[in-house]
Coordinates of C-alpha atoms in Angstrom, one line a residue:
Chain A
X1218 CA -58.7 -58.2 26.2
X1219 CA -57.9 -54.5 26.6
X1220 CA -55.4 -53.9 29.3
X1221 CA -56.1 -50.8 31.3
X1222 CA -53.6 -48.6 33.1
X1223 CA -54.3 -49.8 36.6
X1224 CA -54.3 -53.5 35.6
X1225 CA -50.8 -53.1 34.1
X1226 CA -49.5 -51.0 37.0
X1227 CA -50.8 -53.4 39.7
X1228 CA -50.0 -56.7 38.0
X1229 CA -47.8 -58.7 40.3
X1230 CA -45.0 -59.8 37.9
X1231 CA -43.1 -61.5 40.6
X1232 CA -45.9 -64.0 41.1
X1233 CA -46.0 -64.7 37.4
X1234 CA -42.3 -65.2 37.4
X1235 CA -42.7 -67.7 40.3
X1236 CA -45.3 -69.6 38.2
X1237 CA -42.9 -69.5 35.2
X1238 CA -40.1 -71.1 37.3
X1239 CA -42.5 -73.7 38.6
X1240 CA -43.7 -74.7 35.2
X1241 CA -40.1 -74.8 34.0
X1242 CA -39.2 -77.1 36.8
X1243 CA -42.2 -79.4 35.9
X1244 CA -41.0 -79.5 32.3
X1245 CA -37.5 -80.4 33.4
X1246 CA -38.8 -83.1 35.7
X1247 CA -41.0 -84.6 33.0
X1248 CA -38.1 -84.6 30.6
X1249 CA -35.9 -86.5 33.0
X1250 CA -38.8 -88.9 33.7
X1251 CA -39.2 -89.5 30.0
X1252 CA -35.5 -90.5 29.7
X1253 CA -35.9 -92.7 32.8
X1254 CA -39.0 -94.4 31.4
X1255 CA -37.3 -95.0 28.1
X1256 CA -34.2 -96.6 29.8
X1257 CA -35.9 -98.4 32.7
X1258 CA -39.1 -99.6 31.2
X1259 CA -39.2 -99.3 27.4
X1260 CA -35.7 -100.7 26.8
X1261 CA -36.1 -104.0 28.8
X1262 CA -39.5 -104.6 27.4
X1263 CA -38.3 -104.0 23.8
X1264 CA -34.8 -105.6 24.0
X1265 CA -35.9 -108.6 21.9
X1266 CA -35.6 -111.2 24.7
X1267 CA -39.4 -111.2 25.1
X1268 CA -41.6 -112.0 22.2
X1269 CA -45.1 -113.3 21.6
X1270 CA -48.6 -112.0 22.2
X1271 CA -48.0 -110.8 25.7
X1272 CA -44.8 -109.0 24.7
X1273 CA -46.5 -107.3 21.8
X1274 CA -49.2 -106.0 24.1
X1275 CA -46.7 -104.8 26.6
X1276 CA -44.6 -103.1 24.0
X1277 CA -47.6 -101.4 22.5
X1278 CA -48.7 -100.2 25.9
X1279 CA -45.3 -98.9 26.8
X1280 CA -44.9 -97.1 23.5
X1281 CA -48.3 -95.4 23.9
X1282 CA -47.3 -94.2 27.4
X1283 CA -44.0 -92.9 26.0
X1284 CA -45.8 -90.9 23.2
X1285 CA -48.1 -89.4 25.9
X1286 CA -45.1 -88.3 27.9
X1287 CA -43.4 -86.8 24.9
X1288 CA -46.5 -84.8 23.9
X1289 CA -47.0 -83.8 27.5
X1290 CA -43.4 -82.5 27.7
X1291 CA -43.8 -80.6 24.4
X1292 CA -47.0 -78.9 25.7
X1293 CA -45.2 -78.2 29.0
X1294 CA -42.5 -76.5 26.8
X1295 CA -45.3 -74.5 25.2
X1296 CA -46.7 -73.4 28.5
X1297 CA -43.2 -72.4 29.7
X1298 CA -42.5 -70.5 26.5
X1299 CA -45.8 -68.7 26.8
X1300 CA -45.0 -67.7 30.3
X1301 CA -41.5 -66.7 29.3
X1302 CA -43.1 -64.4 26.7
X1303 CA -45.7 -63.1 29.1
X1304 CA -43.1 -62.3 31.8
X1305 CA -40.9 -60.6 29.2
X1306 CA -43.7 -58.7 27.5
X1307 CA -45.5 -57.6 30.6
X1308 CA -42.2 -56.9 32.4
X1309 CA -41.1 -54.6 29.5
X1310 CA -44.5 -52.9 29.5
X1311 CA -44.4 -52.3 33.3
X1312 CA -40.8 -50.9 33.1
X1313 CA -41.8 -48.6 30.3
X1314 CA -44.8 -47.5 32.2
X1315 CA -42.6 -46.7 35.2
X1316 CA -40.2 -44.6 33.0
X1317 CA -43.2 -42.7 31.6
X1318 CA -44.5 -42.0 35.1
X1319 CA -41.0 -40.8 36.2
X1320 CA -40.8 -38.5 33.2
X1321 CA -44.2 -37.1 34.2
X1322 CA -43.3 -36.6 37.8
X1323 CA -40.0 -34.9 36.8
X1324 CA -42.1 -32.2 35.1
X1325 CA -44.8 -31.9 37.7
X1326 CA -47.2 -33.6 35.3
X1327 CA -50.0 -35.3 37.2
X1328 CA -51.2 -38.7 36.1
X1329 CA -54.7 -39.8 37.0
X1330 CA -55.7 -43.3 38.1
X1331 CA -56.8 -43.9 34.5
X1332 CA -53.3 -43.1 33.3
X1333 CA -54.1 -39.7 31.8
X1334 CA -51.7 -36.8 32.1
X1335 CA -52.8 -33.3 33.1
X1336 CA -51.0 -30.0 33.3
X1337 CA -50.7 -27.9 36.4
X1338 CA -50.3 -24.5 34.9
X1339 CA -48.2 -21.9 36.7
X1340 CA -45.0 -20.7 35.2
X1341 CA -43.3 -23.0 32.8
X1342 CA -39.9 -22.8 31.0
X1343 CA -40.4 -21.0 27.7
X1344 CA -38.5 -23.6 25.7
X1345 CA -39.7 -26.6 27.7
X1346 CA -43.3 -26.2 28.5
X1347 CA -44.9 -28.8 30.6
X1348 CA -47.1 -30.1 27.7
X1349 CA -44.0 -31.4 25.9
X1350 CA -43.2 -33.8 28.7
X1351 CA -46.9 -34.5 29.3
X1352 CA -47.3 -35.7 25.7
X1353 CA -44.0 -37.7 25.8
X1354 CA -45.2 -39.4 29.1
X1355 CA -48.7 -40.0 27.7
X1356 CA -47.2 -41.7 24.6
X1357 CA -45.1 -43.9 26.9
X1358 CA -48.2 -44.8 28.9
X1359 CA -50.1 -45.8 25.7
X1360 CA -47.0 -47.7 24.4
X1361 CA -46.9 -49.7 27.7
X1362 CA -50.6 -50.5 27.6
X1363 CA -50.3 -51.5 24.0
X1364 CA -47.3 -53.8 24.7
X1365 CA -49.3 -55.5 27.5
X1366 CA -52.3 -55.8 25.2
X1367 CA -50.2 -57.4 22.6
X1368 CA -48.7 -59.8 25.1
X1369 CA -52.1 -60.8 26.4
X1370 CA -53.4 -61.2 22.9
X1371 CA -50.5 -63.4 21.8
X1372 CA -49.9 -65.6 24.8
X1373 CA -53.3 -66.2 26.4
X1374 CA -54.5 -68.3 23.5
X1375 CA -51.3 -70.3 23.7
X1376 CA -51.9 -71.1 27.3
X1377 CA -55.4 -72.2 26.4
X1378 CA -54.4 -74.4 23.5
X1379 CA -51.7 -76.1 25.5
X1380 CA -54.5 -78.0 27.1
X1381 CA -55.5 -80.4 24.3
X1382 CA -55.5 -83.4 26.5
X1383 CA -57.5 -86.5 26.4
X1384 CA -57.8 -87.0 22.6
X1385 CA -58.1 -90.7 21.7
X1386 CA -55.8 -90.3 18.7
X1387 CA -52.4 -90.2 20.3
X1388 CA -50.7 -89.7 17.0
X1389 CA -52.7 -86.6 16.3
X1390 CA -52.1 -85.3 19.8
X1391 CA -48.4 -85.7 19.3
X1392 CA -48.6 -83.9 15.9
X1393 CA -50.6 -81.1 17.5
X1394 CA -48.1 -80.7 20.2
X1395 CA -45.3 -80.2 17.7
X1396 CA -47.3 -77.8 15.6
X1397 CA -48.4 -75.7 18.6
X1398 CA -44.9 -75.6 20.0
X1399 CA -43.6 -74.3 16.6
X1400 CA -46.4 -71.7 16.5
X1401 CA -45.5 -70.6 20.0
X1402 CA -41.9 -70.1 19.0
X1403 CA -43.1 -67.9 16.0
X1404 CA -45.1 -65.7 18.4
X1405 CA -42.1 -65.5 20.8
X1406 CA -39.9 -64.3 18.0
X1407 CA -42.2 -61.2 17.5
X1408 CA -41.4 -60.0 21.1
X1409 CA -38.1 -58.2 20.4
X1410 CA -39.7 -56.3 17.6
X1411 CA -42.6 -55.3 19.7
X1412 CA -40.3 -54.2 22.5
X1413 CA -38.2 -52.1 20.2
X1414 CA -41.2 -49.9 19.8
X1415 CA -41.0 -48.9 23.4
X1416 CA -39.1 -45.7 23.0
X1417 CA -38.7 -42.8 25.4
X1418 CA -38.5 -39.2 24.4
X1419 CA -40.5 -37.4 21.8
X1420 CA -40.3 -36.1 18.3
X1421 CA -38.5 -32.8 17.5
X1422 CA -40.4 -29.7 18.5
X1423 CA -41.2 -27.2 15.7
X1424 CA -39.2 -24.0 16.3
X1425 CA -41.3 -21.4 17.8
X1426 CA -40.9 -17.7 18.8
X1427 CA -37.9 -17.1 20.9
X1428 CA -38.4 -15.7 24.4
X1429 CA -38.4 -11.9 24.2
X1430 CA -36.5 -10.0 26.8
X1431 CA -38.9 -8.7 29.4
X1432 CA -38.8 -5.2 31.0
X1433 CA -35.5 -4.2 29.4
X1434 CA -36.5 -1.1 27.6
X1435 CA -37.6 2.3 28.8
X1436 CA -41.3 3.0 28.9
X1437 CA -42.7 5.5 26.5
X1438 CA -45.5 6.8 28.8
X1439 CA -47.9 8.3 26.3
X1440 CA -47.4 5.7 23.6
X1441 CA -47.4 2.6 25.8
X1442 CA -50.2 3.7 27.9
X1443 CA -52.3 4.5 24.9
X1444 CA -51.6 1.0 23.5
X1445 CA -52.4 -0.6 26.8
X1446 CA -55.6 1.3 27.2
X1447 CA -56.8 0.5 23.7
X1448 CA -56.3 -3.2 24.3
X1449 CA -57.6 -3.2 27.9
X1450 CA -60.6 -1.0 27.5
X1451 CA -61.2 -1.6 23.8
X1452 CA -59.8 -5.0 22.7
X1453 CA -60.8 -7.1 25.7
X1454 CA -64.4 -5.9 25.9
X1455 CA -64.7 -6.1 22.1
X1456 CA -63.8 -9.8 22.2
X1457 CA -66.1 -10.3 25.1
X1458 CA -69.2 -8.8 23.7
X1459 CA -68.8 -10.9 20.6
X1460 CA -68.7 -14.0 22.8
X1461 CA -65.1 -14.7 21.9
X1462 CA -64.3 -15.5 25.5
X1463 CA -61.0 -17.3 25.0
X1464 CA -59.7 -14.4 22.9
X1465 CA -60.8 -12.0 25.6
X1466 CA -59.4 -14.1 28.4
X1467 CA -56.0 -14.6 26.8
X1468 CA -55.6 -10.9 25.9
X1469 CA -56.6 -9.9 29.4
X1470 CA -54.2 -12.5 30.8
X1471 CA -51.4 -11.0 28.8
X1472 CA -52.3 -7.5 30.0
X1473 CA -52.4 -8.6 33.6
X1474 CA -48.7 -9.1 33.2
X1475 CA -48.1 -12.3 35.3
X1476 CA -46.3 -14.4 32.7
X1477 CA -48.1 -17.5 34.0
X1478 CA -49.1 -20.3 31.7
X1479 CA -52.6 -20.3 30.3
X1480 CA -54.4 -23.5 29.9
X1481 CA -56.7 -24.3 27.0
X1482 CA -58.9 -27.3 26.3
X1483 CA -58.0 -28.9 22.9
X1484 CA -61.4 -30.8 22.9
X1485 CA -63.1 -27.5 23.0
X1486 CA -60.9 -26.3 20.1
X1487 CA -61.7 -29.4 18.0
X1488 CA -65.4 -28.8 18.5
X1489 CA -65.1 -25.1 17.6
X1490 CA -62.9 -25.7 14.6
X1491 CA -64.2 -28.6 12.6
X1492 CA -61.1 -28.4 10.3
X1493 CA -58.9 -29.1 13.3
X1494 CA -61.2 -31.9 14.5
X1495 CA -61.0 -33.4 11.0
X1496 CA -57.2 -33.2 11.0
X1497 CA -57.3 -35.2 14.3
X1498 CA -59.6 -37.9 12.8
X1499 CA -57.4 -38.2 9.7
X1500 CA -54.5 -39.3 11.9
X1501 CA -56.3 -42.6 12.5
X1502 CA -57.4 -43.2 9.0
X1503 CA -59.2 -46.5 8.5
X1504 CA -58.1 -47.6 11.9
X1505 CA -56.4 -50.9 12.7
X1506 CA -54.6 -51.9 15.9
X1507 CA -51.6 -49.8 16.5
X1508 CA -50.0 -46.8 18.1
X1509 CA -50.5 -43.5 16.5
X1510 CA -48.3 -40.4 16.7
X1511 CA -48.2 -37.1 14.7
X1512 CA -45.2 -35.4 16.3
X1513 CA -45.6 -31.6 16.9
X1514 CA -47.3 -30.1 13.8
X1515 CA -48.8 -26.8 12.9
X1516 CA -52.4 -26.0 12.6
X1517 CA -53.3 -22.8 10.8
X1518 CA -56.8 -21.8 10.0
X1519 CA -55.6 -19.8 7.0
X1520 CA -58.6 -18.1 5.5
X1521 CA -61.0 -20.8 6.7
X1522 CA -61.8 -19.1 10.0
X1523 CA -64.3 -21.4 11.7
X1524 CA -64.0 -19.8 15.1
X1525 CA -63.3 -16.2 15.5
X1526 CA -62.8 -16.9 19.2
X1527 CA -59.9 -19.2 18.6
X1528 CA -58.6 -17.2 15.7
X1529 CA -58.3 -14.1 17.8
X1530 CA -57.1 -16.2 20.8
X1531 CA -54.3 -18.1 19.0
X1532 CA -54.6 -17.9 15.3
X1533 CA -52.2 -20.8 14.4
X1534 CA -50.9 -23.2 17.0
X1535 CA -48.9 -26.4 17.4
X1536 CA -50.5 -29.7 18.2
X1537 CA -49.5 -33.3 18.7
X1538 CA -51.6 -36.4 18.9
X1539 CA -50.6 -39.7 20.5
X1540 CA -53.0 -42.6 20.8
X1541 CA -53.7 -46.2 20.1
X1542 CA -56.4 -48.4 18.6
X1543 CA -57.1 -51.8 20.1
X1544 CA -59.6 -54.5 19.4
X1545 CA -61.5 -56.3 22.2
X1546 CA -62.4 -60.0 22.3
X1547 CA -65.7 -59.3 20.4
X1548 CA -63.9 -57.6 17.5
X1549 CA -64.9 -54.0 18.5
X1550 CA -62.2 -51.4 17.9
X1551 CA -61.6 -48.8 20.6
X1552 CA -59.5 -45.7 20.2
X1553 CA -57.8 -43.8 23.0
X1554 CA -55.9 -40.7 22.2
X1555 CA -54.6 -37.5 23.6
X1556 CA -54.3 -34.1 21.9
X1557 CA -51.7 -31.6 23.1
X1558 CA -51.7 -28.0 22.1
X1559 CA -49.1 -25.3 22.6
X1560 CA -48.6 -21.7 21.5
X1561 CA -46.4 -18.9 22.8
X1562 CA -48.6 -15.8 23.3
X1563 CA -46.4 -13.2 21.7
X1564 CA -46.7 -10.1 19.7
X1565 CA -44.1 -8.8 17.3
X1566 CA -42.7 -9.2 13.8
X1567 CA -43.1 -12.2 11.6
X1568 CA -41.6 -15.4 12.9
X1569 CA -38.3 -16.1 11.2
X1570 CA -36.5 -19.4 11.6
X1571 CA -33.3 -20.0 9.7
X1572 CA -33.9 -17.0 7.5
X1573 CA -37.3 -18.1 6.5
X1574 CA -40.6 -16.6 7.6
X1575 CA -42.6 -19.4 9.2
X1576 CA -45.4 -17.3 10.8
X1577 CA -47.1 -14.0 10.0
X1578 CA -48.3 -11.6 12.5
X1579 CA -50.7 -8.8 11.4
X1580 CA -51.3 -5.4 12.7
X1581 CA -54.8 -4.7 14.0
X1582 CA -56.5 -2.8 11.2
X1583 CA -59.7 -0.9 10.8
X1584 CA -60.8 -0.4 7.2
X1585 CA -57.3 -1.4 6.1
X1586 CA -55.6 1.1 8.3
X1587 CA -53.4 -0.1 11.2
X1588 CA -54.7 1.1 14.6
X1589 CA -52.4 -1.0 16.8
X1590 CA -49.3 -2.4 15.3
X1591 CA -47.5 -5.6 16.3
X1592 CA -44.5 -3.5 17.3
X1593 CA -46.5 -1.4 19.7
X1594 CA -47.9 -4.5 21.4
X1595 CA -44.5 -6.1 21.5
X1596 CA -43.2 -3.0 23.2
X1597 CA -45.6 -3.5 26.1
X1598 CA -43.7 -6.7 27.0
X1599 CA -40.3 -5.2 26.4
X1600 CA -41.0 -2.4 28.9
X1601 CA -42.7 -4.8 31.4
X1602 CA -46.3 -3.6 31.2
X1603 CA -47.7 -6.7 29.8
X1604 CA -46.0 -10.1 29.6
X1605 CA -45.8 -13.0 27.1
X1606 CA -46.8 -16.4 28.3
X1607 CA -47.1 -20.0 27.1
X1608 CA -50.5 -21.3 26.1
X1609 CA -50.8 -25.1 26.5
X1610 CA -53.5 -27.7 26.8
X1611 CA -54.1 -31.4 26.8
X1612 CA -57.3 -33.4 26.3
X1613 CA -58.0 -37.1 26.4
X1614 CA -60.5 -39.0 24.2
X1615 CA -61.8 -42.5 24.2
X1616 CA -64.4 -43.8 21.8
X1617 CA -65.4 -46.9 19.8
X1618 CA -63.7 -46.4 16.5
X1619 CA -65.9 -46.5 13.5
X1620 CA -68.8 -45.0 15.4
X1621 CA -67.6 -41.4 15.0
X1622 CA -69.8 -38.9 13.3
X1623 CA -68.4 -36.3 10.9
X1624 CA -68.1 -32.9 12.3
X1625 CA -70.1 -30.2 10.4
X1626 CA -67.9 -27.5 9.0
X1627 CA -68.5 -23.8 8.5
X1628 CA -66.6 -21.3 6.5
X1629 CA -66.1 -17.6 7.2
X1630 CA -63.4 -15.9 5.2
X1631 CA -61.8 -13.1 7.0
X1632 CA -58.8 -11.1 6.1
X1633 CA -56.5 -8.7 7.9
X1634 CA -57.0 -10.2 11.3
X1635 CA -54.5 -9.6 14.0
X1636 CA -52.4 -12.6 14.9
X1637 CA -50.4 -13.5 17.9
Chain B
X1108 CA -44.3 -118.4 19.5
X1109 CA -43.2 -116.8 22.7
X1110 CA -39.7 -116.1 23.8
X1111 CA -38.9 -116.5 27.4
X1112 CA -35.4 -115.4 27.5
X1113 CA -36.6 -112.5 29.5
X1114 CA -36.5 -113.2 33.2
X1115 CA -39.2 -112.4 35.7
X1116 CA -36.8 -110.2 37.5
X1117 CA -36.3 -108.0 34.5
X1118 CA -40.0 -107.6 34.0
X1119 CA -40.4 -106.9 37.7
X1120 CA -37.7 -104.2 37.7
X1121 CA -39.3 -102.6 34.6
X1122 CA -42.7 -102.7 36.4
X1123 CA -41.3 -101.2 39.6
X1124 CA -39.6 -98.4 37.5
X1125 CA -42.9 -97.7 35.7
X1126 CA -44.7 -97.4 39.1
X1127 CA -42.0 -95.1 40.5
X1128 CA -42.1 -92.8 37.4
X1129 CA -45.8 -92.8 37.5
X1130 CA -45.8 -91.6 41.1
X1131 CA -43.2 -89.0 40.2
X1132 CA -45.3 -87.6 37.4
X1133 CA -48.4 -87.6 39.6
X1134 CA -46.3 -85.6 42.1
X1135 CA -45.7 -83.0 39.5
X1136 CA -49.4 -82.4 39.5
X1137 CA -49.1 -81.1 43.0
X1138 CA -46.4 -78.7 41.8
X1139 CA -48.9 -77.2 39.4
X1140 CA -50.8 -76.1 42.5
X1141 CA -47.8 -74.0 43.4
X1142 CA -47.5 -72.7 39.8
X1143 CA -51.1 -71.6 39.9
X1144 CA -50.5 -69.6 43.0
X1145 CA -50.8 -66.3 41.1
X1146 CA -53.1 -63.8 42.7
X1147 CA -56.2 -62.9 40.9
X1148 CA -55.1 -60.5 38.2
X1149 CA -56.9 -57.2 38.2
X1150 CA -59.5 -57.0 35.5
X1151 CA -58.1 -56.4 32.1
X1152 CA -55.0 -58.7 32.2
X1153 CA -55.7 -62.2 31.0
X1154 CA -52.5 -64.1 31.6
X1155 CA -52.9 -64.7 35.3
X1156 CA -56.6 -65.5 34.9
X1157 CA -56.0 -67.9 32.1
X1158 CA -53.2 -69.7 33.9
X1159 CA -55.5 -70.4 36.8
X1160 CA -58.1 -71.7 34.4
X1161 CA -55.8 -74.1 32.7
X1162 CA -54.1 -75.3 35.9
X1163 CA -56.8 -77.8 36.9
X1164 CA -56.7 -79.3 33.5
X1165 CA -53.0 -79.8 33.8
X1166 CA -53.3 -81.3 37.2
X1167 CA -55.9 -83.7 36.0
X1168 CA -53.8 -84.6 32.9
X1169 CA -50.5 -85.2 34.9
X1170 CA -52.4 -87.4 37.4
X1171 CA -53.9 -89.4 34.5
X1172 CA -50.4 -89.8 32.8
X1173 CA -49.0 -90.9 36.2
X1174 CA -51.9 -93.4 36.8
X1175 CA -51.4 -94.8 33.3
X1176 CA -47.7 -95.4 34.1
X1177 CA -48.5 -97.0 37.4
X1178 CA -51.0 -99.3 35.7
X1179 CA -48.4 -100.4 33.2
X1180 CA -46.0 -101.1 36.1
X1181 CA -48.5 -103.1 38.0
X1182 CA -49.3 -105.2 34.9
X1183 CA -45.6 -105.9 34.4
X1184 CA -45.3 -106.8 38.0
X1185 CA -48.3 -109.1 37.8
X1186 CA -46.8 -110.7 34.7
X1187 CA -43.6 -111.3 36.5
X1188 CA -45.4 -112.7 39.5
X1189 CA -47.4 -115.2 37.5
X1190 CA -44.5 -116.5 35.6
X1191 CA -44.6 -120.2 35.1
X1192 CA -42.8 -122.7 33.0
X1193 CA -45.8 -123.2 30.8
X1194 CA -45.2 -121.0 27.7
X1195 CA -48.7 -121.1 26.4
X1196 CA -50.3 -120.4 29.7
X1197 CA -47.9 -117.6 30.3
X1198 CA -48.6 -116.0 26.9
X1199 CA -52.4 -116.2 27.4
X1200 CA -52.3 -115.0 31.0
X1201 CA -49.9 -112.2 30.4
X1202 CA -51.8 -110.9 27.3
X1203 CA -54.9 -110.7 29.5
X1204 CA -53.0 -108.8 32.1
X1205 CA -51.2 -106.4 29.8
X1206 CA -54.1 -105.5 27.5

């Protein structure tokens, strides 16, 4: 059974703990009654002072009752252990879910009734954009759901098979009780390992462009105005008339000088850039129940520009995928995953981290001649005419795994493109 | 051959104990009612639902085990109550009661 967000959040663990205590008390009582029966009934009947046909019948009957009690007590132990495991597993899942929700709340990340995070936009810290916490929180929500799913999958069958009553073969019933109890203990031993997978925090974030100082240099009226006008009256309309709406919108956003975060939709990017969509699909490979995580990685179209719109809007960008695959009671696999995207919208020289160039930025060229340099665009931010900002986005996806079509690709080699 | 060193009092005590234990076990069945008092779990979480499904089976089983104990006790009591000095009659009568 697939455990959804609300089921996990609303499940009354206290009531299950009460049931666990009741069953434990029943098991204890039956254990004491078994000892009592052995001493007060079986011992006098079997003490050797009574022999003959009637005694044999009585002894056989008492022994059969005792076997029944022993098997019953073992199955009670099975139920108790299954409930112990359920309380532990679901309790851990709920606690992890609460931590994930607290993390989200601490970063103003909204979480829907379906357990899906969303970004609020506005201004975000340059080095700690909201999408980082949103993806960490989303991973914790998936982890919690997966833990609860595992618990349900492991312990519900045990509760069911602990009801093998009424078999006429008492010996077989007793043997089943012992085997089933041993199997339950094996499942219970898996719990600590499953719980150790519930981790907070996220993977390291790939170093990105440092925040550039804003409005700290003197304006060069002629040069800066010319650059601004070329971009405002030339660049933005140029993108727009080509239908590259995201590129136009982000450039205009930069020129409007607010510094506010811009939101993008990763699902739209996956559709527009099949190579990106294919990278996402590859994360899940052949499938199989489990949690999936890429950490923050880079996507660069290189020369395979499948979307001029997104190429001019972002060029390369960072993305992260978190998700899970689970199997329902009918054997159908379902995939739930979230794609996060981030990119600082910045102009300037190549990105250098630790002395190594990790990202190229190109001047805008016409027939090979630069018409607007990266340095000229960077200067607009330095003098406070335009302003850098963080681009971030998050999208959620659910599908039946294995029923996914391949995304058609297209190839368009372009060179000398400007890059942000 | 039957051995009658056992006293009717011993059998009667054992029978009474079996009835008492049988009643105690049956009483545990009522405790299962408390254990099953888990509110309906929201759709998608099976532990609570399953527990409520198996509870009636457990109640039935514990009552059956208790009843079986009580029957044993009653038979032992009947055996003690019909005790005579006739060994053969005792053996035949008790076997009929205890089977």
